[in-house]
XYZ file of C-alpha atoms in Angstrom:
690
model
C 66.185 92.317 211.437
C 64.962 88.848 210.687
C 61.989 90.175 208.758
C 63.982 92.938 206.909
C 66.892 90.798 205.639
C 65.281 89.515 202.437
C 64.235 92.913 201.152
C 67.671 94.406 201.963
C 69.522 91.685 200.029
C 67.153 92.027 197.043
C 67.547 95.802 196.972
C 71.346 95.606 197.149
C 71.526 92.938 194.408
C 69.377 95.007 192.021
C 71.280 98.227 192.613
C 74.587 96.363 192.202
C 73.451 94.873 188.841
C 72.356 98.275 187.548
C 75.670 99.797 188.570
C 77.707 97.075 186.801
C 75.757 97.479 183.568
C 76.041 101.267 183.686
C 79.807 101.044 184.086
C 80.136 98.575 181.240
C 81.225 95.699 183.402
C 78.344 93.328 182.878
C 80.737 90.398 182.881
C 80.592 90.569 186.717
C 77.708 89.772 189.083
C 77.115 90.226 192.843
C 75.122 88.257 195.396
C 74.515 89.290 199.023
C 74.404 87.713 202.408
C 72.896 90.462 204.461
C 74.898 93.545 203.454
C 78.028 91.540 202.631
C 78.658 91.271 198.845
C 80.237 88.304 197.115
C 81.616 89.466 193.702
C 81.785 86.779 190.963
C 82.672 86.565 187.271
C 85.538 86.168 184.775
C 87.364 89.376 184.039
C 89.197 90.279 180.871
C 91.757 92.334 182.837
C 93.055 92.935 186.383
C 92.199 96.574 186.172
C 88.563 95.686 185.410
C 88.469 93.521 188.566
C 89.750 96.403 190.684
C 87.281 98.804 189.117
C 84.329 96.518 189.820
C 85.510 95.851 193.398
C 85.898 99.562 194.167
C 82.557 100.497 192.607
C 80.685 97.836 194.509
C 82.361 98.729 197.793
C 81.222 102.341 197.398
C 77.630 101.319 196.778
C 75.361 102.638 199.591
C 74.405 99.931 202.066
C 77.281 97.553 201.254
C 79.277 96.629 204.332
C 82.113 94.512 202.878
C 82.972 92.989 199.411
C 84.391 89.487 199.037
C 86.152 89.317 195.634
C 85.485 85.865 194.110
C 86.175 86.933 190.454
C 88.717 85.198 188.270
C 90.815 86.424 185.349
C 89.911 84.893 181.882
C 92.756 83.026 180.139
C 94.523 85.045 177.459
C 94.607 83.577 173.885
C 97.313 84.447 171.392
C 96.372 84.533 168.654
C 92.798 85.432 169.402
C 90.921 83.548 166.655
C 87.390 83.327 165.428
C 86.143 81.316 162.419
C 82.866 80.790 160.586
C 82.246 78.166 157.907
C 79.266 78.595 155.578
C 77.636 75.756 153.658
C 74.419 76.890 152.067
C 72.167 78.206 154.860
C 74.224 76.795 157.741
C 77.037 78.725 159.426
C 79.262 76.806 161.832
C 81.128 78.893 164.430
C 84.260 78.248 166.493
C 86.956 80.219 168.321
C 86.964 82.905 170.989
C 84.790 85.833 171.991
C 85.626 88.481 174.585
C 82.237 88.338 176.286
C 78.863 86.704 176.466
C 77.253 89.861 175.155
C 79.552 89.823 172.139
C 78.658 86.208 171.461
C 74.964 87.026 171.658
C 75.324 89.939 169.224
C 77.069 87.615 166.770
C 74.350 84.987 167.060
C 71.592 87.565 166.673
C 73.237 88.947 163.508
C 73.459 85.512 161.899
C 69.854 84.638 162.714
C 68.619 88.012 161.472
C 70.068 87.212 158.027
C 68.113 83.958 157.906
C 70.985 81.565 158.497
C 71.096 78.593 160.850
C 73.780 78.701 163.542
C 75.820 75.630 164.286
C 78.481 75.382 167.048
C 77.457 78.374 169.170
C 78.651 76.411 172.218
C 82.112 76.292 170.633
C 82.590 80.025 171.161
C 84.812 80.352 174.256
C 85.303 83.582 176.145
C 88.901 84.639 176.443
C 91.193 87.578 176.798
C 93.306 88.893 173.924
C 90.628 90.276 171.584
C 91.845 93.011 169.219
C 91.056 96.588 170.156
C 87.717 97.988 169.128
C 84.326 96.398 168.728
C 85.024 92.691 168.216
C 81.382 91.965 167.386
C 81.515 94.610 164.624
C 84.592 92.954 163.131
C 82.897 89.562 163.128
C 79.682 91.023 161.694
C 81.614 92.617 158.797
C 83.309 89.310 158.044
C 79.981 87.431 158.204
C 78.441 89.910 155.758
C 81.136 89.067 153.201
C 80.830 85.343 153.880
C 77.082 85.560 153.282
C 77.735 86.553 149.642
C 79.334 83.179 148.942
C 77.386 79.959 148.434
C 80.054 78.276 150.570
C 83.217 79.488 152.213
C 85.129 80.365 155.388
C 86.259 83.449 157.268
C 88.932 83.515 159.949
C 89.807 86.393 162.277
C 93.221 86.135 163.890
C 94.059 89.095 166.138
C 91.944 91.238 163.819
C 93.477 89.952 160.566
C 90.738 88.636 158.287
C 91.144 85.735 155.889
C 88.320 84.748 153.534
C 88.097 81.834 151.121
C 85.481 80.249 148.852
C 84.161 80.621 145.294
C 82.018 83.476 144.096
C 78.783 82.588 142.361
C 79.238 85.204 139.624
C 81.640 87.901 138.528
C 79.527 90.689 140.029
C 79.782 89.104 143.474
C 83.496 88.487 143.002
C 84.082 92.122 142.090
C 81.906 93.278 145.008
C 83.898 91.190 147.492
C 87.174 92.412 146.075
C 86.090 96.035 146.388
C 84.788 95.593 149.947
C 87.830 93.750 151.293
C 90.461 95.813 149.532
C 88.804 99.060 150.562
C 88.569 100.686 154.030
C 88.034 98.030 156.740
C 86.482 98.436 160.228
C 88.749 99.770 162.968
C 91.073 97.091 164.227
C 90.760 94.865 161.131
C 93.290 94.105 158.408
C 93.126 91.779 155.362
C 95.370 88.771 155.825
C 94.326 86.711 152.785
C 91.769 87.035 150.025
C 91.335 83.501 148.723
C 87.942 83.835 147.121
C 88.087 82.125 143.762
C 86.268 83.659 140.828
C 83.415 81.763 139.171
C 84.151 79.186 136.469
C 83.865 80.794 133.013
C 82.562 78.461 130.364
C 83.733 78.965 127.748
C 86.960 80.450 129.081
C 87.557 83.293 126.640
C 90.563 85.543 126.206
C 90.775 87.906 123.295
C 93.338 90.369 121.968
C 92.469 92.781 119.182
C 94.841 95.228 117.591
C 94.029 98.402 115.706
C 97.249 100.097 114.779
C 99.104 100.934 118.004
C 96.185 100.142 120.311
C 95.913 96.665 121.812
C 92.689 95.723 123.591
C 92.566 92.723 125.919
C 89.237 91.298 127.041
C 87.796 88.123 128.491
C 89.262 86.271 131.468
C 92.568 85.484 133.130
C 92.913 82.707 135.732
C 94.786 84.771 138.333
C 96.447 88.101 139.076
C 99.844 86.481 138.664
C 98.818 85.204 135.249
C 97.518 88.654 134.346
C 100.937 90.096 135.139
C 102.611 87.375 133.059
C 100.347 88.278 130.134
C 101.429 91.913 130.452
C 105.086 90.869 130.455
C 104.557 88.826 127.267
C 102.803 91.750 125.567
C 105.571 94.183 126.507
C 108.197 91.733 125.230
C 106.547 90.755 121.909
C 104.640 93.994 121.165
C 106.682 96.795 122.722
C 105.382 100.338 122.521
C 101.685 99.516 122.151
C 98.951 101.214 124.159
C 97.506 98.235 126.059
C 93.915 98.530 127.276
C 93.374 95.565 129.589
C 89.741 94.807 130.454
C 90.226 91.172 131.380
C 88.589 89.783 134.528
C 89.477 86.923 136.822
C 87.725 83.608 136.264
C 88.377 79.920 136.720
C 88.193 77.352 133.950
C 91.381 78.063 131.999
C 93.493 75.256 130.551
C 96.857 74.523 132.117
C 98.452 77.878 132.961
C 101.745 77.063 131.205
C 100.007 75.937 128.018
C 97.642 78.880 128.199
C 100.510 81.382 128.447
C 102.173 79.746 125.428
C 98.968 80.310 123.500
C 98.972 83.961 124.626
C 102.530 84.348 123.333
C 101.458 82.714 120.056
C 98.590 85.214 119.770
C 100.927 88.145 120.461
C 103.231 86.886 117.716
C 100.357 86.885 115.228
C 99.506 90.465 116.172
C 103.003 91.567 115.138
C 102.271 90.474 111.562
C 99.220 92.614 110.864
C 97.881 95.692 112.714
C 94.222 94.719 112.186
C 93.705 91.339 113.801
C 91.747 89.775 116.636
C 92.999 86.561 118.224
C 90.728 84.674 120.623
C 91.454 81.732 122.890
C 88.205 79.908 123.627
C 88.962 77.070 126.068
C 91.509 75.125 123.997
C 90.513 76.546 120.600
C 92.133 79.418 118.674
C 90.263 81.773 116.349
C 92.048 84.258 114.086
C 90.041 87.072 112.499
C 90.721 90.355 110.765
C 92.401 91.606 107.629
C 95.922 91.280 106.280
C 97.378 94.490 104.885
C 99.794 92.852 102.447
C 100.085 89.567 100.607
C 103.304 88.786 102.497
C 101.489 89.310 105.799
C 98.678 87.035 104.691
C 101.232 84.405 103.701
C 102.871 84.604 107.155
C 99.498 84.254 108.857
C 98.621 81.291 106.663
C 101.893 79.634 107.689
C 101.377 80.476 111.375
C 97.921 78.935 111.419
C 99.586 75.557 110.958
C 101.741 76.036 114.078
C 99.136 76.306 116.836
C 100.681 75.642 120.299
C 100.481 72.269 121.990
C 97.144 71.612 123.663
C 95.273 74.008 121.351
C 93.672 73.645 117.966
C 92.665 76.137 115.292
C 88.896 76.509 115.259
C 88.447 79.349 112.769
C 90.696 81.327 110.420
C 88.758 84.170 108.841
C 91.458 86.634 107.948
C 90.490 88.626 104.879
C 93.339 88.844 102.380
C 94.345 92.213 100.891
C 92.216 93.678 98.135
C 93.279 93.107 94.542
C 92.339 95.683 91.926
C 91.941 94.599 89.244
C 90.958 91.100 90.384
C 92.481 88.892 87.670
C 93.396 85.258 87.264
C 94.792 83.115 84.463
C 95.289 79.460 83.538
C 97.866 78.446 80.949
C 98.471 75.057 79.389
C 101.661 74.339 77.499
C 104.267 71.674 76.899
C 105.655 72.136 80.414
C 102.334 71.629 82.174
C 99.739 73.934 83.672
C 100.376 77.286 85.315
C 97.909 79.087 87.594
C 98.316 82.773 88.374
C 96.310 85.717 89.655
C 93.906 85.729 92.584
C 91.274 83.523 94.191
C 88.610 84.838 96.611
C 89.009 82.145 99.307
C 90.978 79.098 100.350
C 88.036 76.833 99.552
C 87.775 78.139 95.975
C 91.546 77.804 95.588
C 91.324 74.171 96.699
C 88.430 73.496 94.308
C 90.437 75.017 91.449
C 93.440 72.803 92.206
C 91.216 69.728 92.416
C 89.685 70.585 89.041
C 93.151 71.079 87.473
C 94.447 67.746 88.824
C 91.372 65.930 87.527
C 91.515 67.629 84.118
C 95.288 67.224 83.650
C 96.267 64.002 85.469
C 100.013 63.667 85.821
C 100.770 67.097 84.360
C 103.124 69.382 86.343
C 101.158 72.218 87.948
C 102.758 75.553 88.836
C 100.436 77.277 91.280
C 101.026 81.025 91.675
C 97.480 81.834 92.789
C 97.192 84.193 95.756
C 94.154 84.873 97.877
C 92.665 88.355 97.635
C 89.465 90.222 98.345
C 87.612 92.439 95.908
C 86.649 89.680 93.505
C 83.359 87.972 92.634
C 81.395 85.872 95.102
C 83.332 82.670 95.917
C 80.520 80.398 94.663
C 80.343 82.174 91.295
C 84.150 82.274 90.969
C 84.423 78.543 91.707
C 81.727 77.619 89.167
C 83.375 79.801 86.504
C 86.920 78.554 87.129
C 85.932 74.862 87.150
C 83.994 75.348 83.890
C 86.977 77.069 82.248
C 89.440 74.409 83.452
C 87.254 71.851 81.703
C 87.392 73.881 78.494
C 91.154 74.379 78.770
C 91.553 70.594 78.964
C 90.194 70.438 75.382
C 93.129 72.487 74.088
C 96.522 71.223 73.021
C 97.937 74.527 74.167
C 96.258 77.732 75.234
C 95.186 79.959 78.057
C 92.126 81.377 79.727
C 92.194 84.698 81.542
C 89.592 86.628 83.493
C 89.684 90.369 84.073
C 86.804 92.112 85.863
C 84.145 89.794 84.491
C 85.582 89.486 80.969
C 86.848 86.009 80.124
C 89.145 85.344 77.167
C 89.880 81.815 75.939
C 92.448 81.188 73.211
C 94.543 78.354 71.904
C 94.381 75.296 69.646
C 91.957 72.421 70.215
C 93.275 68.910 70.841
C 91.272 67.527 67.954
C 88.136 68.187 65.981
C 85.870 66.415 68.473
C 87.289 68.504 71.314
C 86.718 71.684 69.330
C 83.068 70.791 68.721
C 82.580 69.928 72.399
C 84.142 73.241 73.408
C 81.894 75.250 71.080
C 78.819 73.488 72.443
C 79.929 74.151 76.014
C 80.486 77.849 75.276
C 76.975 78.048 73.856
C 75.616 77.210 77.337
C 78.130 78.556 79.912
C 77.329 79.125 83.614
C 74.917 81.978 84.212
C 76.131 85.521 83.469
C 79.412 84.221 82.023
C 80.546 85.650 78.696
C 83.539 84.016 77.066
C 85.411 85.614 74.176
C 86.860 82.588 72.443
C 89.552 82.641 69.772
C 90.228 78.910 69.975
C 91.124 77.420 66.607
C 90.538 73.829 65.559
C 93.548 71.535 65.122
C 95.745 72.241 62.096
C 95.164 69.615 59.366
C 97.691 68.834 56.641
C 96.838 67.914 54.015
C 93.401 69.493 54.388
C 91.039 67.017 52.751
C 87.294 67.108 52.126
C 85.060 64.871 49.992
C 81.414 64.311 49.062
C 80.312 61.076 47.391
C 76.922 60.422 45.780
C 75.760 56.887 45.008
C 72.617 54.777 45.072
C 72.713 54.618 48.897
C 72.755 58.393 49.361
C 75.356 61.058 50.052
C 78.469 60.717 52.231
C 80.341 63.782 53.512
C 83.840 63.188 54.925
C 87.052 65.012 55.731
C 87.391 68.408 57.360
C 85.692 71.782 57.152
C 87.284 75.013 58.436
C 84.269 76.510 60.212
C 80.697 75.852 61.211
C 79.696 78.446 58.600
C 81.199 76.333 55.792
C 79.652 73.205 57.277
C 76.226 74.842 57.294
C 76.789 75.921 53.672
C 77.464 72.290 52.685
C 74.344 70.989 54.440
C 72.175 73.779 52.998
C 73.403 73.053 49.462
C 72.776 69.327 49.890
C 69.244 70.035 51.075
C 68.496 72.518 48.272
C 70.177 71.023 45.176
C 69.922 67.326 45.866
C 66.754 65.249 45.978
C 66.363 64.821 49.742
C 68.706 61.900 49.647
C 70.023 60.301 52.838
C 73.105 62.152 54.060
C 75.817 60.485 56.144
C 78.012 63.252 57.547
C 81.306 62.083 59.059
C 83.172 65.342 58.479
C 84.777 67.245 61.342
C 86.144 70.713 61.827
C 89.820 71.480 61.320
C 92.205 74.346 60.641
C 94.508 74.706 57.676
C 92.002 75.089 54.844
C 93.298 77.084 51.865
C 91.761 80.461 51.136
C 88.527 80.299 49.164
C 87.742 76.801 50.416
C 84.029 77.495 50.936
C 83.421 78.916 47.450
C 85.225 75.996 45.773
C 83.223 73.446 47.762
C 79.952 75.184 46.922
C 80.802 75.117 43.209
C 81.812 71.457 43.358
C 78.532 70.573 45.126
C 76.531 72.447 42.486
C 78.148 70.346 39.746
C 77.954 67.110 41.746
C 74.213 67.664 42.014
C 73.971 67.217 38.200
C 75.658 63.822 38.347
C 73.656 60.657 38.728
C 76.530 59.205 40.757
C 79.894 60.736 41.473
C 82.327 62.182 43.956
C 84.431 65.234 44.400
C 87.482 65.362 46.662
C 89.613 68.280 47.705
C 93.158 67.859 49.069
C 94.505 71.290 49.974
C 94.111 73.056 46.563
C 93.718 69.957 44.362
C 90.088 69.404 43.307
C 89.014 66.197 41.591
C 85.461 65.623 40.286
C 84.401 62.281 38.796
C 81.089 60.684 37.994
C 78.289 60.085 35.525
C 76.147 62.900 34.118
C 72.662 62.163 32.760
C 73.313 63.659 29.338
C 76.069 64.940 27.105
C 74.904 68.536 27.473
C 75.445 68.312 31.237
C 78.941 66.843 30.693
C 79.944 69.741 28.474
C 78.430 72.397 30.729
C 80.022 70.972 33.885
C 83.487 70.847 32.322
C 83.172 74.349 30.891
C 81.866 75.934 34.063
C 84.375 74.219 36.336
C 87.297 75.341 34.212
C 86.057 78.917 34.369
C 85.082 79.018 38.058
C 87.965 77.062 39.647
C 90.852 79.495 39.689
C 94.458 79.242 40.937
C 95.891 78.336 43.363
C 93.303 75.557 42.959
C 93.920 72.896 40.299
C 91.185 70.820 38.660
C 90.946 67.293 37.344
C 87.704 65.916 35.822
C 86.518 62.418 34.951
C 82.911 62.865 33.822
C 81.048 60.849 31.216
C 77.429 60.679 30.087
C 75.125 57.933 31.284
C 73.729 55.420 28.863
C 70.115 56.068 27.849
C 67.556 54.313 29.981
C 65.110 51.691 28.793
C 61.951 52.919 27.144
C 58.972 53.212 29.463
C 55.226 53.541 29.011
C 53.494 56.855 29.426
C 52.061 55.868 32.802
C 55.549 54.980 34.059
C 56.909 58.268 32.799
C 54.151 60.130 34.611
C 55.027 58.342 37.892
C 58.746 59.010 37.443
C 58.257 62.734 36.804
C 55.751 63.117 39.656
C 58.183 61.358 41.980
C 60.992 63.699 40.949
C 58.863 66.798 41.611
C 57.958 65.488 45.062
C 61.647 65.207 45.944
C 62.864 68.404 44.326
C 61.712 71.821 43.153
C 62.428 73.988 40.137
C 63.373 77.362 41.615
C 63.069 80.795 39.990
C 64.205 84.267 40.850
C 61.567 86.114 42.843
C 58.736 87.418 40.604
C 60.707 86.232 37.586
C 60.720 83.404 35.063
C 64.487 83.022 35.285
C 65.398 79.515 36.504
C 68.027 79.358 39.233
C 71.278 77.604 38.439
C 70.743 75.163 41.304
C 67.659 73.719 39.516
C 69.642 72.251 36.624
C 70.045 69.023 38.601
C 66.324 68.241 38.583
C 65.960 69.460 34.969
C 68.650 66.951 33.911
C 66.678 64.167 35.602
C 63.390 65.259 34.009
C 65.053 65.280 30.578
C 66.457 61.787 31.250
C 62.924 60.509 32.061
C 61.521 62.113 28.881
C 64.212 60.343 26.807
C 62.818 57.052 28.089
C 59.396 58.041 26.710
C 60.286 59.346 23.218
C 56.678 59.392 21.945
C 55.058 60.979 24.998
C 53.692 64.506 24.851
C 53.835 66.379 28.130
C 52.013 69.448 29.375
C 54.194 71.661 31.538
C 51.837 73.480 33.927
C 52.725 76.585 35.916
C 50.878 77.472 39.150
C 51.161 80.373 41.597
C 49.909 81.441 44.995
C 47.043 83.874 45.479
C 49.187 86.939 46.197
C 48.849 89.582 43.534
C 46.103 89.929 40.980
C 44.922 86.827 39.060
C 45.970 88.160 35.643
C 49.552 88.797 36.713
C 49.657 85.446 38.456
C 48.461 83.645 35.344
C 50.973 85.453 33.125
C 53.938 84.724 35.434
C 52.975 81.052 35.811
C 52.794 80.733 32.001
C 56.186 82.403 31.531
C 57.744 80.046 34.074
C 56.233 76.994 32.339
C 57.614 78.260 29.023
C 61.067 78.742 30.595
C 61.035 75.125 31.790
C 60.051 73.903 28.296
C 62.894 75.904 26.766
C 65.447 74.595 29.307
C 64.427 70.959 28.668
C 64.621 71.464 24.900
C 68.123 72.923 25.303
C 69.139 69.799 27.184
C 67.912 67.627 24.290
C 64.163 67.024 24.504
C 62.680 67.211 21.015
C 60.685 70.321 20.263
C 56.969 69.822 19.966
C 56.804 67.216 22.728
C 56.328 69.805 25.449
C 53.624 72.409 25.750
C 53.391 75.180 28.352
C 50.241 76.127 30.262
C 49.825 78.809 32.978
C 46.994 78.383 35.503
C 48.030 81.137 37.900
C 46.279 80.735 41.254
C 43.269 78.839 39.873
C 44.366 75.389 41.087
C 45.806 75.658 44.641
C 46.841 72.486 46.455
C 47.231 74.106 49.869
C 46.066 76.991 52.042
C 47.195 80.388 50.784
C 46.918 81.826 54.321
C 50.303 80.453 55.392
C 53.772 80.822 53.922
C 54.188 77.056 53.718
C 50.881 76.716 51.911
C 51.734 79.470 49.460
C 55.131 77.842 48.764
C 53.372 74.575 47.856
C 51.034 76.435 45.520
C 53.968 78.003 43.623
C 54.903 74.931 41.550
C 55.563 73.336 38.135
C 53.685 70.152 37.289
C 54.271 67.675 34.425
C 51.252 65.902 32.967
C 51.624 63.208 30.282
C 48.806 63.600 27.771
C 46.676 60.484 27.494
C 47.038 58.527 24.266
C 50.075 60.458 23.217
C 52.358 57.422 23.210
C 52.919 53.852 24.503
């Protein structure tokens, strides 16, 4: 017996351990003294103690069983908690058994986490029904999805808190914990916070009766409040809410006020999108009517407290036709029609205030789409405001690319400036202008000729008449210096241009003189170079100046000049021909009326040389055959001789010669050269006089 005791005790202990494990009562253990068993361990229930005692007593070879087990304390509530911080999970609370604790620890380590506080897990009675380790494992799986957080099991009720790293994880946790849970588990609290959204965006877009919500809301309660606001402000709409939870919103109260503000805007127009981005508001879309656009423009200035308007890009309604008009009158300036954008409207108003300082401005411009590009519209409108400022009264209107400007200029200088500006308008701009110069009364115009040159003063009715005056001065006068101080004006009597042209033709025959025109009263005074010219001027003027024009003349003949030597006469006549030209009809020997001025001066020079004999030479260009050229040049020289004799040059002093194209002075290959070759020359014959 002494030698067999050790093996008997070992055999009984092993068979007892196997039996306890097979019956699921591994919490208990047995040791033997001979065949007497001493049962030890902490039981979760009295019934388990009795079961273990009975099973061990019935084990073959056991004589008696001494029950030394104890009953574990019961914990109500039965709690378990795990706190995660990065890769570390700290444990505390109760477990029903050592095996359960080990399963929990093995699960945590298998996921790669570090366990802290395993010794804080205390065995106790009171665990919820079912597999407690499975409940804890499920909770730890959810906790592992958070960068930091906590789970707590209290009698099987799970509470989880922390912040999700992203929206996908947040949604995954929500689905897992609000779905079917392991047996014996319920959800006590879901306090996982969504990730911080930056920027925190909430958007509402309306298309007719459909309202789409997207972006983020800070909480489920806030989401419900948003729905209440929508139902109150926009009843009857089909709301499609795709918002998600996220942190990062402004103050909830202020944020809900902004939501109500956005809903109010959506009542104005059925095609809008309002976005709240952090503390900024953006308003986009299209207004259906001008009244709706006006309401939106007013509402943009009433953004709720704590928010500011970041962008307002609502497209105004389309205008067809897209017109606009500026009017200037005695009561100020009136703007009407449409502008393509707020910026262009502001630029237009700035231009009007600068162009008309102090003038009352009535602004009836409305914003509309369907017009030209804003940049082009702004450039055009600013240009036209500048032109309108040159009018005493008038208007400018634009209709589908056609611009009409009409009115009366402030003064003559303003009219000239306006015409120059309209000659070089902004690109692609065509302006139909019916602006008239200022009305002048009496309408006066004058041209004076003296030893210092020619002075033009007064008013002319159009640039056409002005060009006629300058052309006549260049053609009929001897390239004298012209000082032109005339300006344009309205109010000229009918036939003004023809009367001025006739007066200039006669003034050209005067050595010095002046004609003035006051409305229909024409006065011509001065000194003619010979009596023949005096008689012809008076006769022609009386025939050509017809009512309603009246004529007054004060013309007398100049005194004969001092006698000069032949060489002086030659220089005087050559000088005259360098400054003027005797003109003929084309391919004819008929002298033009405008050439009488230079003929008078040639005759006056010849009177100063009474004994001189002069050869009048005709020359032509090389066009045509030489015979015809010679004949025409001779006929023209003869016509000049005859005209001078009719003025008073004694017959026999002048002889005519035609050289045709035999003596060119320039190149016949150019028009200018040919014009120089077509000429009359005067040559004093040597020895003919002193």
